[in-house]
Short mmCIF file of C-alpha atoms in Angstrom, two decimals:
data_model
loop_
_atom_site.label_atom_id
_atom_site.label_comp_id
_atom_site.label_asym_id
_atom_site.label_seq_id
_atom_site.Cartn_x
_atom_site.Cartn_y
_atom_site.Cartn_z
CA MET D 64 0.00 0.00 0.00
CA PRO D 65 1.54 3.37 -0.98
CA GLY D 66 2.44 5.71 1.84
CA GLY D 67 3.18 9.40 2.14
CA ARG D 68 1.13 12.31 0.95
CA LEU D 69 -1.41 12.10 -1.81
CA THR D 70 -0.08 13.15 -5.19
CA GLN D 71 -1.77 15.64 -7.47
CA GLN D 72 -2.73 12.80 -9.80
CA GLU D 73 -4.35 10.91 -6.92
CA ARG D 74 -6.30 14.03 -6.00
CA GLN D 75 -7.55 14.27 -9.56
CA GLN D 76 -8.70 10.65 -9.32
CA ILE D 77 -10.52 11.49 -6.09
CA ALA D 78 -12.29 14.39 -7.80
CA LEU D 79 -13.30 12.16 -10.71
CA GLY D 80 -14.55 9.48 -8.30
CA LEU D 81 -16.67 12.00 -6.42
CA ALA D 82 -18.09 13.31 -9.68
CA ASP D 83 -19.07 9.74 -10.56
CA GLY D 84 -20.79 9.31 -7.21
CA LEU D 85 -18.35 6.71 -5.90
CA ALA D 86 -18.17 5.98 -2.17
CA TYR D 87 -15.00 6.88 -0.29
CA ALA D 88 -14.22 3.19 0.21
CA GLU D 89 -14.37 2.54 -3.55
CA ILE D 90 -12.14 5.53 -4.34
CA ALA D 91 -9.70 4.32 -1.68
CA ARG D 92 -9.70 0.82 -3.14
CA ARG D 93 -8.89 2.13 -6.61
CA LEU D 94 -6.02 4.22 -5.26
CA ASP D 95 -4.83 1.50 -2.86
CA ARG D 96 -5.16 3.93 0.04
CA PRO D 97 -6.93 3.67 3.42
CA THR D 98 -10.53 4.86 3.34
CA SER D 99 -9.71 7.19 6.23
CA THR D 100 -7.13 8.96 4.05
CA ILE D 101 -9.72 9.68 1.35
CA THR D 102 -12.37 10.72 3.87
CA ARG D 103 -10.03 13.14 5.61
CA GLU D 104 -8.73 14.53 2.31
CA VAL D 105 -12.22 15.29 1.01
CA MET D 106 -13.65 16.71 4.23
CA ARG D 107 -10.64 18.96 4.80
CA ASN D 108 -10.92 20.40 1.31
CA GLY D 109 -14.48 21.40 0.63
CA GLY D 110 -16.44 18.21 1.21
CA PRO D 111 -17.88 15.89 -1.44
CA THR D 112 -19.64 18.68 -3.35
CA GLY D 113 -16.89 21.29 -3.09
CA TYR D 114 -13.72 19.23 -3.53
CA ARG D 115 -11.29 20.55 -6.17
CA ALA D 116 -8.07 18.63 -6.82
CA ASP D 117 -5.89 21.64 -7.63
CA LEU D 118 -7.10 23.68 -4.66
CA ALA D 119 -6.69 20.71 -2.32
CA HIS D 120 -3.14 20.14 -3.53
CA ARG D 121 -2.14 23.77 -2.99
CA ALA D 122 -3.78 23.86 0.43
CA THR D 123 -1.86 20.74 1.49
CA GLU D 124 1.42 22.25 0.31
CA ARG D 125 0.72 25.41 2.32
CA ARG D 126 -0.05 23.37 5.45
CA ALA D 127 3.11 21.32 5.00
CA HIS D 128 5.18 24.49 4.58
CA ARG D 129 3.78 25.96 7.79
CA ARG D 130 4.51 22.73 9.72
CA LYS D 131 8.14 22.29 8.64
CA PRO D 132 9.75 24.47 11.35
CA ASP D 133 7.39 23.18 14.03
CA ALA D 134 9.54 20.50 15.62
CA PRO D 135 7.90 20.68 19.10
CA ARG D 136 4.74 18.93 17.86
CA GLU D 137 6.80 16.08 16.42
CA ARG D 138 8.60 15.64 19.73
CA GLU D 139 5.30 15.78 21.62
CA ALA D 140 3.72 13.23 19.31
CA SER D 141 6.60 10.81 19.80
CA ALA D 142 6.09 10.75 23.56
CA GLN D 143 2.82 8.82 23.63
CA PRO D 144 1.78 7.08 26.87
CA TYR D 145 0.68 3.44 27.13
CA GLY D 146 2.94 2.43 24.29
CA ARG D 147 0.64 3.95 21.68
CA ASP D 148 1.65 4.42 18.07
CA ALA D 149 2.03 8.21 17.74
CA GLU D 150 1.22 8.27 14.05
CA ALA D 151 -1.86 6.10 14.53
CA VAL D 152 -3.09 8.43 17.28
CA ARG D 153 -2.57 11.50 15.09
CA GLU D 154 -4.34 9.80 12.20
CA PHE D 155 -7.30 8.82 14.38
CA GLU D 156 -7.58 12.33 15.81
CA GLU D 157 -7.94 13.77 12.31
CA VAL D 158 -10.37 11.07 11.17
CA TYR D 159 -12.47 11.57 14.32
CA ALA D 160 -12.64 15.33 13.67
CA VAL D 161 -13.68 14.69 10.07
CA ALA D 162 -16.41 12.31 11.25
CA MET D 163 -17.76 15.04 13.53
CA MET D 164 -17.68 17.47 10.62
CA ALA D 165 -19.62 15.01 8.48
CA SER D 166 -22.30 14.93 11.20
CA GLY D 167 -22.71 18.72 10.96
CA MET D 168 -20.08 20.17 13.30
CA PRO D 169 -17.75 22.87 11.90
CA LEU D 170 -14.29 21.43 11.27
CA MET D 171 -12.30 23.50 13.78
CA MET D 172 -14.84 22.74 16.51
CA GLY D 173 -14.58 19.07 15.62
CA ARG D 174 -10.78 19.20 15.77
CA VAL D 175 -10.83 20.80 19.22
CA LEU D 176 -13.40 18.35 20.56
CA ALA D 177 -11.49 15.39 19.11
CA CYS D 178 -8.25 16.63 20.66
CA LEU D 179 -9.86 17.02 24.08
CA THR D 180 -11.67 13.69 23.87
CA ILE D 181 -8.60 11.60 23.08
CA ALA D 182 -6.46 13.30 25.72
CA ASP D 183 -6.30 10.93 28.72
CA SER D 184 -6.89 13.86 31.07
CA GLY D 185 -9.84 15.12 29.00
CA SER D 186 -8.52 18.58 29.83
CA LEU D 187 -6.26 21.04 27.98
CA THR D 188 -5.53 24.76 28.06
CA ALA D 189 -5.97 27.08 25.09
CA GLN D 190 -2.18 27.18 24.68
CA GLU D 191 -1.95 23.39 24.66
CA LEU D 192 -4.76 23.10 22.12
CA ALA D 193 -3.22 25.72 19.85
CA ARG D 194 0.14 23.95 19.98
CA ARG D 195 -1.28 20.49 19.33
CA LEU D 196 -3.54 21.61 16.50
CA GLN D 197 -1.09 24.21 15.13
CA VAL D 198 -3.69 26.93 14.89
CA SER D 199 -4.04 30.43 16.34
CA PRO D 200 -5.36 31.12 19.86
CA ALA D 201 -8.21 33.02 18.20
CA SER D 202 -9.29 29.86 16.38
CA ILE D 203 -9.29 27.95 19.67
CA SER D 204 -11.29 30.68 21.39
CA LYS D 205 -13.95 30.64 18.67
CA ALA D 206 -14.20 26.85 18.72
CA ILE D 207 -14.47 26.71 22.51
CA ALA D 208 -17.20 29.37 22.50
CA PHE D 209 -19.24 27.22 20.12
CA LEU D 210 -18.64 23.97 22.03
CA ASP D 211 -19.46 25.69 25.33
CA SER D 212 -22.74 26.97 23.90
CA GLN D 213 -23.61 23.38 22.92
CA GLY D 214 -22.81 22.02 26.38
CA MET D 215 -19.92 19.94 25.03
CA VAL D 216 -17.10 21.45 27.11
CA ARG D 217 -16.85 23.16 30.44
CA ARG D 218 -14.31 25.63 31.76
CA GLU D 219 -12.31 25.46 34.98
CA ARG D 220 -9.36 27.32 36.48
CA ASP D 221 -6.38 25.20 37.49
CA GLU D 222 -3.98 25.85 40.37
CA ARG D 223 -2.05 28.32 38.18
CA ARG D 224 -5.26 30.23 37.38
CA ARG D 225 -5.14 29.10 33.77
CA GLU D 226 -8.46 28.37 32.11
CA ARG D 227 -8.77 24.72 31.16
CA TYR D 228 -11.32 23.22 28.82
CA ILE D 229 -12.73 19.89 29.89
CA VAL D 230 -14.77 17.09 28.37
CA ASP D 231 -16.18 14.40 30.61
CA ASP D 232 -18.57 11.47 30.54
CA GLU D 233 -21.59 13.77 30.39
CA ILE D 234 -20.73 15.84 27.30
CA TRP D 235 -22.80 13.86 24.82
CA TYR D 236 -25.78 13.75 27.17
CA GLN D 237 -25.55 17.50 27.75
CA ALA D 238 -25.19 18.18 24.03
CA MET D 239 -28.24 16.02 23.33
CA MET D 240 -30.28 17.95 25.88
CA VAL D 241 -29.20 21.27 24.34
CA SER D 242 -30.53 19.95 21.04
CA VAL D 243 -33.77 18.85 22.70
CA ARG D 244 -34.29 22.30 24.21
CA SER D 245 -33.57 24.11 20.95
CA THR D 246 -35.96 21.79 19.11
CA ALA D 247 -38.65 22.45 21.71
CA GLN D 248 -38.19 26.17 21.11
CA LEU D 249 -38.53 25.60 17.37
CA VAL D 250 -41.76 23.66 17.97
CA GLU D 251 -43.18 26.54 20.00
CA THR D 252 -42.25 29.10 17.33
CA THR D 253 -43.66 26.90 14.55
CA ARG D 254 -47.00 26.65 16.33
CA GLN D 255 -47.15 30.42 16.65
CA GLY D 256 -47.18 30.48 12.87
CA VAL D 257 -50.33 28.36 12.80
CA ASP D 258 -52.27 31.17 14.50
CA VAL D 259 -50.70 33.82 12.26
CA LEU D 260 -51.52 31.96 9.04
CA GLY D 261 -54.96 30.85 10.15
CA ALA D 262 -55.92 27.36 11.29
CA GLY D 263 -57.16 25.19 8.48
CA THR D 264 -55.20 26.96 5.74
CA PRO D 265 -52.68 24.90 3.71
CA ALA D 266 -49.65 26.75 5.11
CA ALA D 267 -50.88 26.46 8.70
CA ALA D 268 -51.58 22.76 8.24
CA ARG D 269 -48.05 22.32 6.94
CA LEU D 270 -46.61 24.11 9.98
CA GLU D 271 -48.73 22.06 12.36
CA GLY D 272 -47.40 18.87 10.77
CA VAL D 273 -43.84 20.11 11.18
CA ALA D 274 -44.49 21.00 14.81
CA ARG D 275 -46.00 17.59 15.60
CA PHE D 276 -43.09 15.81 13.93
CA LEU D 277 -40.42 17.82 15.74
CA ASP D 278 -42.25 17.52 19.05
CA PHE D 279 -42.44 13.73 18.71
CA VAL D 280 -38.76 13.45 17.75
CA SER D 281 -37.68 15.80 20.54
CA GLU D 282 -39.56 13.83 23.20
CA GLY D 283 -38.05 10.60 21.90
CA MET D 284 -34.54 12.06 22.01
CA ALA D 285 -35.04 13.22 25.60
CA ARG D 286 -36.30 9.81 26.73
CA ALA D 287 -33.49 7.98 24.94
CA ALA D 288 -30.84 10.29 26.40
CA GLU D 289 -32.12 9.75 29.94
CA GLN D 290 -32.34 5.98 29.49
CA ALA D 291 -28.85 5.73 28.00
CA ARG D 292 -27.15 8.20 30.34
CA ASP D 293 -25.59 5.49 32.50
CA VAL D 294 -23.81 4.06 29.46
CA LEU D 295 -21.56 7.13 29.53
CA ARG D 296 -20.44 6.25 33.05
CA THR D 297 -19.06 2.79 32.25
CA SER D 298 -15.49 3.95 31.54
CA SER D 299 -12.62 2.71 33.68
CA GLY D 300 -11.99 4.47 36.96
CA PRO D 301 -8.79 6.35 37.87
CA GLN D 302 -7.10 3.25 39.22
CA ASP D 303 -7.72 1.30 36.03
CA ALA D 304 -6.52 4.21 33.92
CA ALA D 305 -3.34 4.58 35.95
CA ASP D 306 -2.56 0.88 35.94
CA PRO D 307 -3.73 -0.56 32.61
CA LYS D 308 -3.81 -4.32 32.38
CA PRO D 309 -1.17 -5.88 30.13
CA ASP D 310 -2.20 -7.11 26.71
CA ARG D 311 -2.47 -10.88 27.01
CA GLY D 312 -2.92 -11.35 23.29
#
């Protein structure tokens, strides 16, 4: 299987595959590349409808140029705990962020959340995030503001009075409940339109159908989140994390 960066010719093949409606896995098979490589390449460069081979190639060259003098990240990546493969961890972090983007989250917010989630501590400062992701502090601040508004991170001050951003076992539950509340607000607003447009009119009937649908889905989401909440608390405790069991093969 070829390694290294994608070539310009490979990017042109990706663009042709997307135009033909091929799945990422099929494009990857034709190029003899991992599916994750194709997924990440497309999502980082405009998505399936906006991907352009020439623009993607230039963007990759610019990113590589910016990273060349940045030796600290390479040293940090090589010092992985638990005997992890540093390159595999970096690859997964990017793929995880792309998966979040595919589900509707902006890419930088997905990158920050992925970085926090795969950190064993689940906690990083803005400086640490900026260094790991090689982006500006302003980008981190914007991403954190979004994630905080969605209930997906919380902020704390450490012993040095630095603000730390934290993900914990509850983030997905909290994010789900934020979605439930926003949907409930949308239902209420939609039903206001029924009165404005006049009950029994075609437009009002359409709005009432939308409201009933969203209300039903929202209630189902809330029930499912409450029922599944304990699943988020099944992770290993501190002792298990500090003293992982050896791999017995």
